[in-house]
Coordinates of C-alpha atoms in Angstrom, one line a residue:
Chain Z
M1 CA -30.5 28.1 -43.1
I2 CA -26.7 28.4 -42.7
K3 CA -27.2 31.6 -40.9
L4 CA -29.6 30.0 -38.6
I5 CA -27.2 27.2 -37.7
Y6 CA -24.5 29.8 -37.3
N7 CA -26.7 31.7 -35.0
E8 CA -27.4 28.6 -32.9
M9 CA -23.7 27.7 -32.7
L10 CA -23.0 31.2 -31.5
K11 CA -25.5 30.7 -28.7
L12 CA -23.9 27.5 -27.7
V13 CA -20.5 29.1 -27.6
R14 CA -21.7 32.1 -25.7
K15 CA -23.5 30.0 -23.2
K16 CA -20.1 28.3 -22.7
R17 CA -21.5 24.9 -23.3
I18 CA -18.6 23.9 -25.5
L19 CA -16.1 25.2 -23.0
V20 CA -17.7 23.3 -20.2
I21 CA -17.4 20.1 -22.0
I22 CA -13.8 20.7 -23.0
L23 CA -12.9 21.5 -19.4
I24 CA -14.7 18.4 -18.0
V25 CA -13.0 16.1 -20.4
A26 CA -9.6 17.8 -19.9
A27 CA -10.0 17.4 -16.2
L28 CA -11.2 13.8 -16.2
I29 CA -8.9 12.2 -18.7
P30 CA -5.7 12.8 -16.7
L31 CA -7.4 11.0 -13.8
F32 CA -8.2 8.0 -15.9
T33 CA -4.8 8.0 -17.4
Y34 CA -3.2 8.0 -14.0
A35 CA -5.5 5.2 -12.8
Q36 CA -4.6 3.1 -15.8
Y37 CA -0.9 3.8 -15.3
K38 CA -1.2 2.7 -11.6
V39 CA -3.0 -0.5 -12.6
A40 CA -0.3 -1.4 -15.1
Q41 CA 2.4 -0.7 -12.6
T42 CA 0.9 -2.9 -9.9
V43 CA 0.4 -5.8 -12.3
E44 CA 4.0 -5.5 -13.3
E45 CA 5.2 -5.4 -9.8
K46 CA 3.1 -8.4 -8.8
L47 CA 4.2 -10.6 -11.8
G48 CA 7.7 -9.3 -11.9
T49 CA 7.7 -9.2 -15.6
T50 CA 6.7 -6.8 -18.4
D51 CA 6.0 -9.7 -20.8
W52 CA 2.3 -9.3 -21.8
R53 CA 2.0 -13.1 -22.5
A54 CA 2.7 -13.8 -18.8
T55 CA 0.3 -11.1 -17.8
L56 CA -2.4 -12.4 -20.1
Q57 CA -1.8 -16.0 -19.0
Q58 CA -2.2 -15.0 -15.4
Q59 CA -5.4 -13.2 -16.3
I60 CA -6.7 -16.4 -17.9
I61 CA -5.8 -18.4 -14.8
D62 CA -7.5 -15.9 -12.5
T63 CA -10.6 -16.1 -14.7
Q64 CA -10.6 -19.9 -14.6
N65 CA -10.4 -19.8 -10.9
R66 CA -13.4 -17.5 -10.7
L67 CA -15.2 -19.9 -12.9
S68 CA -14.5 -22.8 -10.5
S69 CA -16.3 -20.9 -7.8
S70 CA -19.7 -22.4 -7.2
R71 CA -21.4 -19.1 -6.1
I72 CA -21.4 -17.2 -9.4
S73 CA -24.7 -16.7 -11.3
D74 CA -25.2 -18.4 -14.6
E75 CA -25.3 -15.2 -16.6
W76 CA -22.1 -14.0 -15.1
R77 CA -20.5 -17.4 -15.7
K78 CA -21.4 -17.1 -19.4
Q79 CA -19.9 -13.7 -19.6
I80 CA -16.7 -14.9 -18.0
E81 CA -16.5 -17.9 -20.2
I82 CA -16.8 -15.8 -23.3
R83 CA -14.1 -13.4 -22.1
L84 CA -11.9 -16.4 -21.3
A85 CA -12.3 -17.9 -24.8
Q86 CA -11.4 -14.5 -26.2
Q87 CA -8.3 -14.1 -24.0
Q88 CA -7.2 -17.6 -25.0
Y89 CA -7.7 -16.7 -28.7
Y90 CA -5.5 -13.7 -28.4
L91 CA -2.8 -15.7 -26.6
D92 CA -3.0 -18.6 -29.1
H93 CA -2.5 -16.2 -32.0
D94 CA 0.3 -14.3 -30.2
I95 CA -1.5 -10.9 -30.4
N96 CA -1.3 -8.5 -27.5
P97 CA -4.9 -7.4 -26.7
A98 CA -3.6 -4.2 -25.0
V99 CA -0.4 -2.7 -26.2
P100 CA 0.0 0.3 -24.0
G101 CA -0.3 3.5 -25.9
A102 CA -2.5 6.4 -26.7
P103 CA -4.8 4.6 -29.2
S104 CA -5.4 1.6 -26.8
F105 CA -6.3 4.0 -24.0
T106 CA -8.7 5.9 -26.2
R107 CA -10.2 2.7 -27.4
S108 CA -10.9 1.4 -23.9
F109 CA -12.0 4.9 -22.8
L110 CA -14.6 5.0 -25.5
D111 CA -15.8 1.5 -24.6
Q112 CA -16.3 2.6 -21.0
A113 CA -17.7 6.0 -21.7
I114 CA -20.4 5.1 -24.3
T115 CA -23.1 4.2 -21.8
L116 CA -22.9 7.0 -19.3
F117 CA -20.1 9.6 -19.6
L118 CA -20.6 10.6 -23.2
P119 CA -24.4 10.6 -23.1
L120 CA -24.1 13.0 -20.1
M121 CA -21.9 15.3 -22.1
V122 CA -24.4 15.2 -25.0
M123 CA -27.1 16.1 -22.5
V124 CA -25.2 19.2 -21.5
I125 CA -25.5 20.3 -25.1
A126 CA -28.9 19.1 -26.1
A127 CA -31.0 19.4 -23.0
D128 CA -31.5 23.1 -23.1
L129 CA -31.3 23.9 -26.7
V130 CA -35.1 24.6 -26.8
S131 CA -36.1 24.8 -23.2
S132 CA -33.7 27.7 -22.5
E133 CA -35.5 29.7 -25.1
F134 CA -38.7 29.1 -23.2
S135 CA -37.3 29.9 -19.8
G136 CA -35.5 32.9 -21.0
G137 CA -38.5 34.1 -22.9
T138 CA -36.5 34.5 -26.1
I139 CA -38.7 31.9 -27.9
K140 CA -41.2 34.7 -28.8
L141 CA -38.5 36.8 -30.4
L142 CA -37.3 33.8 -32.3
L143 CA -40.7 32.8 -33.5
T144 CA -41.8 36.3 -34.6
R145 CA -39.2 36.1 -37.4
P146 CA -40.6 35.4 -40.8
I147 CA -39.2 31.9 -40.9
N148 CA -41.0 28.6 -40.7
R149 CA -41.0 27.1 -37.3
W150 CA -39.7 23.8 -38.5
K151 CA -36.7 25.5 -40.0
I152 CA -35.8 27.0 -36.7
L153 CA -36.1 23.7 -35.0
L154 CA -34.1 22.0 -37.8
S155 CA -31.3 24.5 -37.4
K156 CA -31.2 23.7 -33.7
Y157 CA -31.2 20.0 -34.4
I158 CA -28.4 20.3 -37.0
T159 CA -26.4 22.4 -34.6
M160 CA -26.8 19.7 -32.0
I161 CA -25.4 17.1 -34.5
F162 CA -22.4 19.3 -35.2
A163 CA -21.8 20.0 -31.5
V164 CA -21.9 16.3 -30.8
S165 CA -19.3 15.7 -33.5
F166 CA -17.2 18.4 -32.1
M167 CA -17.5 17.0 -28.7
L168 CA -16.3 13.6 -29.9
L169 CA -13.4 15.2 -31.6
V170 CA -12.4 16.9 -28.4
V171 CA -12.8 13.7 -26.4
S172 CA -10.7 11.6 -28.8
V173 CA -8.0 14.2 -29.4
L174 CA -7.7 15.0 -25.7
S175 CA -7.6 11.4 -24.6
S176 CA -5.0 10.5 -27.2
V177 CA -2.8 13.5 -26.4
I178 CA -3.0 13.3 -22.7
S179 CA -2.7 9.5 -22.3
G180 CA 0.1 9.6 -24.9
L181 CA 2.2 11.7 -22.5
V182 CA 2.3 8.7 -20.2
F183 CA 1.9 5.6 -22.4
G184 CA 3.5 6.9 -25.6
Y185 CA 1.9 7.5 -29.0
G186 CA 2.6 4.1 -30.6
G187 CA 0.3 1.4 -31.5
W188 CA -1.8 2.9 -34.3
T189 CA -1.2 0.0 -36.6
M190 CA -1.3 -2.7 -33.9
P191 CA -3.6 -5.5 -35.0
V192 CA -6.9 -5.8 -33.2
I193 CA -9.0 -8.9 -33.4
T194 CA -12.6 -8.1 -34.2
G195 CA -15.6 -10.1 -35.4
F196 CA -16.0 -12.4 -32.4
T197 CA -19.7 -13.4 -32.3
V198 CA -21.6 -14.9 -29.4
E199 CA -24.0 -17.6 -30.2
G200 CA -25.9 -19.5 -27.6
G201 CA -23.4 -18.4 -24.9
E202 CA -20.5 -19.7 -26.9
L203 CA -17.8 -17.6 -28.5
V204 CA -17.6 -18.1 -32.3
T205 CA -14.3 -17.3 -33.9
S206 CA -15.1 -18.3 -37.4
Q207 CA -15.7 -14.7 -38.6
V208 CA -12.8 -13.2 -36.8
S209 CA -10.6 -10.7 -38.7
L210 CA -7.7 -8.5 -37.9
L211 CA -7.8 -4.7 -38.2
P212 CA -5.1 -2.1 -37.6
Q213 CA -6.1 -0.3 -34.5
W214 CA -6.7 3.1 -36.2
E215 CA -9.4 1.5 -38.4
Y216 CA -11.0 -0.1 -35.4
L217 CA -11.0 3.3 -33.6
L218 CA -12.6 5.0 -36.5
M219 CA -15.4 2.3 -36.6
E220 CA -15.8 2.6 -32.9
L221 CA -16.1 6.4 -33.1
G222 CA -18.7 6.0 -35.7
L223 CA -20.8 3.8 -33.4
V224 CA -20.2 6.1 -30.5
W225 CA -21.4 9.0 -32.6
F226 CA -24.6 7.2 -33.5
V227 CA -25.3 6.5 -29.9
C228 CA -24.7 10.1 -28.9
L229 CA -27.0 11.3 -31.7
V230 CA -29.8 9.1 -30.4
I231 CA -29.3 10.3 -26.9
G232 CA -29.1 13.9 -28.2
T233 CA -32.3 13.5 -30.1
L234 CA -34.2 12.1 -27.1
S235 CA -32.8 14.9 -24.8
F236 CA -33.8 17.4 -27.5
M237 CA -37.3 16.0 -27.6
L238 CA -37.6 16.2 -23.8
S239 CA -36.3 19.7 -23.9
I240 CA -39.3 20.6 -26.1
L241 CA -41.9 18.5 -24.3
L242 CA -41.0 19.6 -20.8
R243 CA -39.9 23.2 -21.6
S244 CA -37.6 22.9 -18.5
T245 CA -33.9 22.0 -18.7
A246 CA -33.8 20.6 -15.2
A247 CA -36.8 18.3 -15.8
G248 CA -35.5 17.2 -19.1
M249 CA -32.0 16.4 -17.8
G250 CA -33.5 14.7 -14.8
V251 CA -35.7 12.4 -16.8
M252 CA -32.9 11.5 -19.2
L253 CA -30.4 10.9 -16.4
A254 CA -32.9 8.6 -14.6
T255 CA -33.4 6.6 -17.8
L256 CA -29.7 6.2 -18.5
I257 CA -29.0 5.1 -15.0
A258 CA -31.9 2.7 -15.0
G259 CA -30.5 1.4 -18.2
A260 CA -27.2 0.7 -16.6
I261 CA -28.8 -1.1 -13.8
L262 CA -31.1 -3.1 -16.0
T263 CA -28.3 -4.2 -18.3
N264 CA -27.0 -6.3 -15.4
M265 CA -30.4 -7.9 -14.8
A266 CA -32.1 -8.0 -18.1
S267 CA -31.0 -11.5 -19.2
S268 CA -34.1 -13.0 -17.8
W269 CA -36.5 -10.2 -19.0
E270 CA -36.2 -10.6 -22.7
S271 CA -38.4 -7.8 -24.0
A272 CA -36.2 -5.3 -22.2
K273 CA -34.0 -5.5 -25.3
Y274 CA -36.4 -3.1 -27.0
L275 CA -35.5 -0.3 -24.6
F276 CA -33.0 2.1 -26.0
M277 CA -31.0 2.2 -22.8
L278 CA -30.0 -1.5 -23.2
N279 CA -28.7 -1.0 -26.7
L280 CA -26.1 1.7 -26.0
Q281 CA -23.1 -0.7 -25.7
L282 CA -22.6 -0.8 -29.5
T283 CA -18.9 -1.1 -29.1
D284 CA -19.3 -4.4 -27.3
Y285 CA -20.4 -5.9 -30.6
L286 CA -17.1 -4.9 -32.1
A287 CA -15.2 -6.3 -29.2
G288 CA -17.3 -9.5 -29.1
M289 CA -18.7 -9.3 -25.6
A290 CA -21.9 -11.1 -24.7
P291 CA -24.9 -8.8 -25.1
P292 CA -27.2 -8.1 -22.1
V293 CA -30.0 -10.2 -23.6
E294 CA -29.1 -13.3 -25.7
G295 CA -29.6 -12.9 -29.4
M296 CA -29.0 -9.2 -29.6
T297 CA -26.8 -8.2 -32.6
L298 CA -25.3 -5.0 -33.9
G299 CA -28.1 -4.8 -36.5
F300 CA -30.8 -5.3 -33.9
S301 CA -29.4 -2.6 -31.6
L302 CA -28.9 -0.1 -34.4
S303 CA -32.5 -0.7 -35.5
V304 CA -33.9 -0.2 -32.0
L305 CA -31.9 2.9 -31.5
S306 CA -32.9 4.3 -34.9
V307 CA -36.6 3.7 -34.2
W308 CA -36.3 5.5 -30.9
G309 CA -34.3 8.3 -32.5
L310 CA -36.8 8.8 -35.3
A311 CA -39.7 8.7 -33.0
G312 CA -38.1 11.3 -30.9
L313 CA -37.3 13.5 -33.8
L314 CA -40.9 13.2 -35.2
T315 CA -42.4 14.0 -31.8
S316 CA -40.1 17.0 -31.5
F317 CA -41.2 18.5 -34.8
L318 CA -44.9 17.7 -34.4
V319 CA -45.0 19.3 -31.0
F320 CA -42.9 22.3 -31.7
T321 CA -44.7 23.3 -34.9
K322 CA -48.2 22.8 -33.4
R323 CA -47.8 24.1 -29.9
D324 CA -49.2 27.5 -28.9
V325 CA -46.5 29.8 -27.6
Y326 CA -47.6 32.6 -25.3
Chain S
M1 CA -12.8 37.9 -34.2
K2 CA -15.5 36.0 -32.4
D3 CA -17.3 35.4 -35.7
K4 CA -14.3 33.9 -37.3
G5 CA -13.9 31.5 -34.4
I6 CA -17.5 30.3 -34.8
S7 CA -17.0 29.7 -38.5
I8 CA -13.9 27.7 -37.9
L9 CA -15.7 25.7 -35.1
L10 CA -18.5 25.1 -37.5
S11 CA -16.4 23.9 -40.4
I12 CA -14.3 21.6 -38.1
S13 CA -17.5 20.2 -36.7
I14 CA -18.9 19.6 -40.2
L15 CA -15.7 17.9 -41.3
F16 CA -15.6 15.7 -38.3
T17 CA -19.2 14.8 -38.7
L18 CA -18.4 13.5 -42.2
V19 CA -15.5 11.5 -40.8
L20 CA -17.7 10.0 -38.1
L21 CA -20.4 9.2 -40.7
G22 CA -17.6 7.4 -42.7
G23 CA -16.6 5.4 -39.6
L24 CA -20.2 4.4 -38.9
S25 CA -20.9 3.3 -42.4
W26 CA -17.7 1.4 -42.5
A27 CA -18.6 -0.4 -39.3
L28 CA -22.1 -1.2 -40.8
K29 CA -20.6 -2.4 -44.0
S30 CA -18.2 -4.8 -42.4
Y31 CA -20.6 -6.1 -39.8
L32 CA -23.9 -6.3 -41.5
F33 CA -23.1 -7.1 -45.0
E34 CA -19.8 -9.0 -44.9
S35 CA -20.7 -11.2 -42.0
Q36 CA -20.8 -14.3 -44.3
K37 CA -17.3 -13.8 -45.4
V38 CA -14.8 -15.7 -43.4
V39 CA -11.5 -13.8 -42.9
E40 CA -8.3 -15.7 -42.3
L41 CA -5.8 -14.2 -39.9
P42 CA -3.2 -12.7 -42.2
K43 CA 0.2 -13.9 -40.9
Q44 CA 2.2 -10.8 -41.7
L45 CA 0.1 -8.6 -39.4
V46 CA 0.8 -10.8 -36.4
E47 CA 3.2 -9.0 -34.3
E48 CA 6.7 -10.4 -34.1
Q49 CA 8.5 -9.6 -30.9
P50 CA 11.8 -11.4 -30.9
G51 CA 14.2 -10.8 -28.1
E52 CA 11.4 -10.6 -25.7
K53 CA 11.8 -14.2 -24.8
N54 CA 14.7 -13.6 -22.5
T55 CA 13.3 -10.9 -20.3
Q56 CA 12.7 -13.3 -17.5
K57 CA 16.2 -14.6 -17.4
E58 CA 17.4 -12.4 -14.5
G59 CA 16.9 -13.9 -11.1
K60 CA 15.0 -17.2 -10.5
F61 CA 11.8 -18.1 -12.2
I62 CA 9.4 -20.4 -10.3
L63 CA 6.4 -21.9 -12.0
A64 CA 3.6 -23.3 -9.9
L65 CA 1.1 -25.7 -11.4
G66 CA -1.8 -27.6 -9.9
D67 CA -5.0 -27.3 -8.0
S68 CA -6.4 -25.3 -5.1
L69 CA -3.4 -26.0 -2.9
T70 CA -1.3 -24.1 -5.4
R71 CA -4.0 -21.4 -5.4
G72 CA -4.0 -21.2 -1.6
T73 CA -7.6 -21.9 -0.9
G74 CA -8.1 -21.8 2.9
D75 CA -5.3 -19.5 3.7
P76 CA -6.8 -16.2 5.1
T77 CA -3.9 -14.2 3.6
G78 CA -4.6 -15.8 0.2
K79 CA -0.9 -16.8 -0.2
G80 CA -1.1 -20.5 0.1
Y81 CA 2.1 -22.6 0.4
I82 CA 3.4 -20.9 -2.8
G83 CA 3.2 -17.4 -1.4
Q84 CA 4.7 -18.4 1.9
L85 CA 7.4 -20.3 0.2
I86 CA 8.4 -17.3 -2.0
D87 CA 8.4 -15.1 1.1
E88 CA 10.7 -17.4 2.8
L89 CA 13.0 -17.8 -0.2
Q90 CA 13.1 -14.1 -0.7
S91 CA 14.2 -13.5 2.9
K92 CA 17.1 -16.0 2.4
S93 CA 18.3 -14.8 -0.9
K94 CA 19.0 -11.5 -2.6
E95 CA 18.2 -12.8 -6.0
K96 CA 15.0 -11.6 -7.7
I97 CA 12.4 -14.3 -7.6
T98 CA 9.7 -14.3 -10.2
L99 CA 6.6 -16.4 -9.6
S100 CA 4.0 -17.6 -12.0
N101 CA 1.1 -19.3 -10.3
M102 CA -1.0 -21.2 -12.7
G103 CA -2.9 -23.2 -10.2
I104 CA -6.7 -23.6 -10.8
K105 CA -9.1 -24.6 -8.1
G106 CA -10.5 -28.0 -8.5
Q107 CA -8.1 -29.0 -11.2
T108 CA -7.7 -32.7 -11.9
S109 CA -4.7 -34.4 -13.5
A110 CA -6.6 -34.7 -16.8
Q111 CA -7.3 -31.0 -16.8
L112 CA -3.7 -30.2 -15.9
L113 CA -2.6 -32.3 -18.8
S114 CA -4.6 -30.2 -21.2
Q115 CA -3.5 -27.0 -19.5
I116 CA 0.2 -27.7 -20.1
K117 CA -0.5 -28.2 -23.8
E118 CA -1.2 -24.5 -24.1
K119 CA 1.5 -22.5 -25.8
E120 CA 2.1 -19.9 -23.2
I121 CA 2.3 -22.4 -20.4
Q122 CA 4.8 -24.4 -22.4
R123 CA 6.9 -21.3 -22.9
Q124 CA 6.9 -20.7 -19.1
M125 CA 7.7 -24.3 -18.5
A126 CA 10.7 -24.1 -20.7
E127 CA 12.0 -21.1 -18.9
A128 CA 11.4 -22.1 -15.3
D129 CA 14.2 -22.8 -12.8
Y130 CA 11.9 -24.6 -10.4
I131 CA 8.5 -26.1 -11.0
L132 CA 6.1 -26.9 -8.2
L133 CA 3.3 -29.2 -8.6
T134 CA 0.3 -30.2 -6.5
I135 CA -2.1 -32.5 -8.3
G136 CA -4.1 -35.6 -7.5
G137 CA -6.3 -34.5 -4.6
N138 CA -9.2 -33.8 -6.8
D139 CA -8.7 -37.1 -8.7
L140 CA -8.8 -39.1 -5.5
F141 CA -11.4 -37.3 -3.4
Q142 CA -13.7 -36.0 -6.2
Q143 CA -15.1 -33.3 -3.9
G144 CA -15.7 -35.9 -1.1
Q145 CA -17.6 -38.3 -3.3
T146 CA -15.0 -41.0 -2.9
L147 CA -15.7 -41.1 0.8
V148 CA -19.2 -42.4 0.3
D149 CA -17.8 -45.7 -1.1
P150 CA -14.0 -45.9 -0.6
S151 CA -13.8 -49.5 -1.9
P152 CA -10.9 -50.8 -3.9
T153 CA -13.1 -51.3 -7.0
M154 CA -13.9 -47.6 -6.8
I155 CA -10.4 -46.3 -6.2
E156 CA -8.5 -48.5 -8.6
P157 CA -9.7 -47.0 -11.9
L158 CA -9.3 -43.5 -10.5
Q159 CA -5.7 -44.2 -9.5
K160 CA -4.9 -45.9 -12.8
A161 CA -6.1 -42.9 -14.9
Y162 CA -4.3 -40.5 -12.5
L163 CA -1.0 -42.3 -12.7
K164 CA -1.2 -42.3 -16.5
N165 CA -1.9 -38.6 -16.6
L166 CA 0.8 -37.9 -14.1
R167 CA 3.4 -39.8 -16.1
E168 CA 2.4 -37.8 -19.2
I169 CA 2.6 -34.5 -17.4
L170 CA 6.0 -35.2 -16.0
Q171 CA 7.1 -36.5 -19.4
Q172 CA 6.0 -33.2 -21.0
L173 CA 7.8 -31.1 -18.3
R174 CA 11.0 -33.1 -18.7
T175 CA 11.0 -32.8 -22.5
L176 CA 10.5 -29.1 -22.4
N177 CA 12.9 -28.4 -19.6
K178 CA 15.8 -30.7 -18.7
D179 CA 17.4 -28.6 -16.0
A180 CA 14.6 -27.4 -13.8
T181 CA 14.1 -29.2 -10.5
I182 CA 10.5 -30.3 -10.2
F183 CA 8.9 -30.6 -6.7
M184 CA 5.9 -32.8 -6.6
I185 CA 3.9 -32.2 -3.4
G186 CA 2.3 -35.3 -2.1
L187 CA -1.2 -35.7 -0.6
Y188 CA -2.1 -35.6 3.0
N189 CA -5.2 -37.3 4.5
P190 CA -7.7 -34.5 5.3
F191 CA -10.0 -37.0 6.9
S192 CA -7.7 -38.5 9.5
Y193 CA -10.0 -37.2 12.3
L194 CA -12.8 -39.3 11.1
D195 CA -13.6 -42.8 12.5
D196 CA -12.6 -45.0 9.6
T197 CA -9.3 -43.1 9.4
L198 CA -7.3 -46.3 9.0
H199 CA -9.0 -47.1 5.8
T200 CA -8.7 -43.6 4.1
S201 CA -5.2 -43.3 5.4
Q202 CA -4.3 -46.5 3.7
I203 CA -5.8 -45.3 0.4
V204 CA -3.8 -42.0 0.6
R205 CA -0.6 -43.8 1.5
E206 CA -1.0 -46.2 -1.4
W207 CA -1.8 -43.2 -3.8
N208 CA 1.3 -41.4 -2.6
Y209 CA 3.5 -44.4 -3.0
Q210 CA 2.4 -44.9 -6.5
S211 CA 2.9 -41.2 -7.3
S212 CA 6.4 -41.2 -5.9
E213 CA 7.2 -44.3 -8.0
V214 CA 6.1 -42.4 -11.1
C215 CA 8.2 -39.4 -10.1
A216 CA 11.2 -41.7 -9.7
E217 CA 11.1 -42.6 -13.3
F218 CA 12.3 -39.1 -14.3
P219 CA 15.5 -37.3 -13.3
L220 CA 15.5 -34.3 -11.0
I221 CA 12.0 -34.8 -9.6
V222 CA 11.7 -34.5 -5.9
Y223 CA 8.6 -36.0 -4.3
V224 CA 7.7 -34.0 -1.2
P225 CA 5.6 -35.9 1.3
T226 CA 3.1 -34.0 3.4
F227 CA 1.2 -37.0 4.9
D228 CA 3.2 -36.9 8.1
L229 CA 2.6 -33.1 8.6
F230 CA -1.1 -33.6 8.9
Q231 CA -1.1 -36.9 10.5
L232 CA -1.3 -36.0 14.2
K233 CA -3.1 -32.7 14.5
A234 CA -5.0 -32.5 11.3
E235 CA -7.7 -30.3 12.8
D236 CA -5.3 -27.6 13.8
Y237 CA -3.9 -27.4 10.4
L238 CA -7.1 -27.6 8.4
Y239 CA -9.3 -24.8 7.2
S240 CA -13.0 -24.8 8.2
D241 CA -14.0 -26.8 5.1
K242 CA -12.0 -29.7 6.7
F243 CA -10.3 -30.3 3.4
H244 CA -7.9 -27.5 2.6
P245 CA -5.0 -26.5 4.9
N246 CA -5.3 -23.3 6.8
G247 CA -2.5 -20.7 7.1
E248 CA -0.6 -22.8 9.5
G249 CA -1.0 -25.9 7.4
Y250 CA 0.4 -24.1 4.3
R251 CA 3.3 -22.8 6.4
L252 CA 4.2 -26.4 7.2
I253 CA 4.3 -27.3 3.5
A254 CA 6.1 -24.1 2.6
E255 CA 8.8 -24.8 5.2
R256 CA 9.4 -28.3 4.0
V257 CA 9.7 -27.2 0.4
A258 CA 11.9 -24.2 1.3
S259 CA 14.4 -26.4 3.1
L260 CA 14.8 -28.3 -0.2
I261 CA 15.5 -25.3 -2.4
N262 CA 19.1 -24.1 -2.4
W263 CA 20.9 -22.0 -5.0

């Protein structure tokens, strides 16, 4: 089994999948870092102060002004109100929500990347694990070996898991190292407020607790990893069902983008919460943002994702072991 | 060589998979199973940042409080009288001017009173060299509702509540900051082009008079009238909503205030 996994890893490396991901991340993170740096600079110029309290207070005032506009939709208003309550909570407890530094950057980068960027990277790994064997014709060579089919597939699946972990390692290390060049490497022990819950459109602070930022990051990475695994499993399944990398990636991409669009509209369509694409923002639960459909919780989203993931895995194995290959 | 690289890659991946698994289970543990536990904010973790309080002490610090006039609603450049005032002051003086605009559209005196109880606002109030204030317009006009029935029985309770709030606001400001000059911008009559202008003008004049009386109870508060600015050519100086000033209107107010500030 270990040899099989080793073999699959070798293929991934030879096909330069890992390298491609490292390069993409290494190219994009400096861009984000620069953008973030520019934003911080303009804010400072405008306010004429580096004091975060003044900046945060100004943000609160701006948010309040947006609330007083009569043209914003009810859902959006709720979101803003929750964010407002949160900002006020930070200010009242004298905690800076965004100490500039490598860990803060990585934290917000993961928040942003969890719905689209990281799933895309996962797809680069997972989408052609099986289908490339079909298109290259190597599947026959592989299956003529005296090994059970399910073992071959399992080795591919496990390789996928490891590759996803490695990818997250690369992403978090690169984003910390590169952004640290600009923002410095401090702030690992900075307190982060977590445990905000949203009930009936109101922010509840009764379960709030403080975590050092590195603990928060670790939890966040765990959740990101889970999301990536589910996306990986589904791409893996499509790769088997469609036997074509392009089609598999296309379907997956369309679903993800549809999910991103739906997230903004779903609050009136309640059963949309059972779609996996709407449950990808797991990190929002840590941060205490309002979920796309009211009443969604971390447990709920994890269950939905698990069900989808397990179903995908089961389908993959059933189809792969039963299918005629010729 | 290649083989060794793959082995290392594999072992790193496996190791990190375990780390991630740990992170996931930790997140699960603290969110799903400890949700009943209420955690108090531990005091020692709260960041202490002494010495930061004085960062704003170079140059002049101007704090603007109030409603949509402070925000600049109606000015196409978005500056409002505050922005134009700062521009003007900056052109006169080399000193660095720091502005903090805390105006919120539609704010009434009661809302302002609760706003200035916030810690950060109080900190800024204590540090300010000048405080600019526009308040009362929403108390009086209530988004135009007052115009439907501008009778004394209607206005009187509004005015009473407003004056009480204003007194408390100024009291707060003075307690926190004894040295800052406070400019209280008066109301103009946005409806002076209407037919029953005599009546609304009278209400606004009375309102302004009472406000200025309250201001006079405290030292270093300058009441800045704007009624006359908009008296003759209101339409030229009003935005298309016929309520807020336009760019020109804000310029008039800014010029008037600018002529009062000298350092």
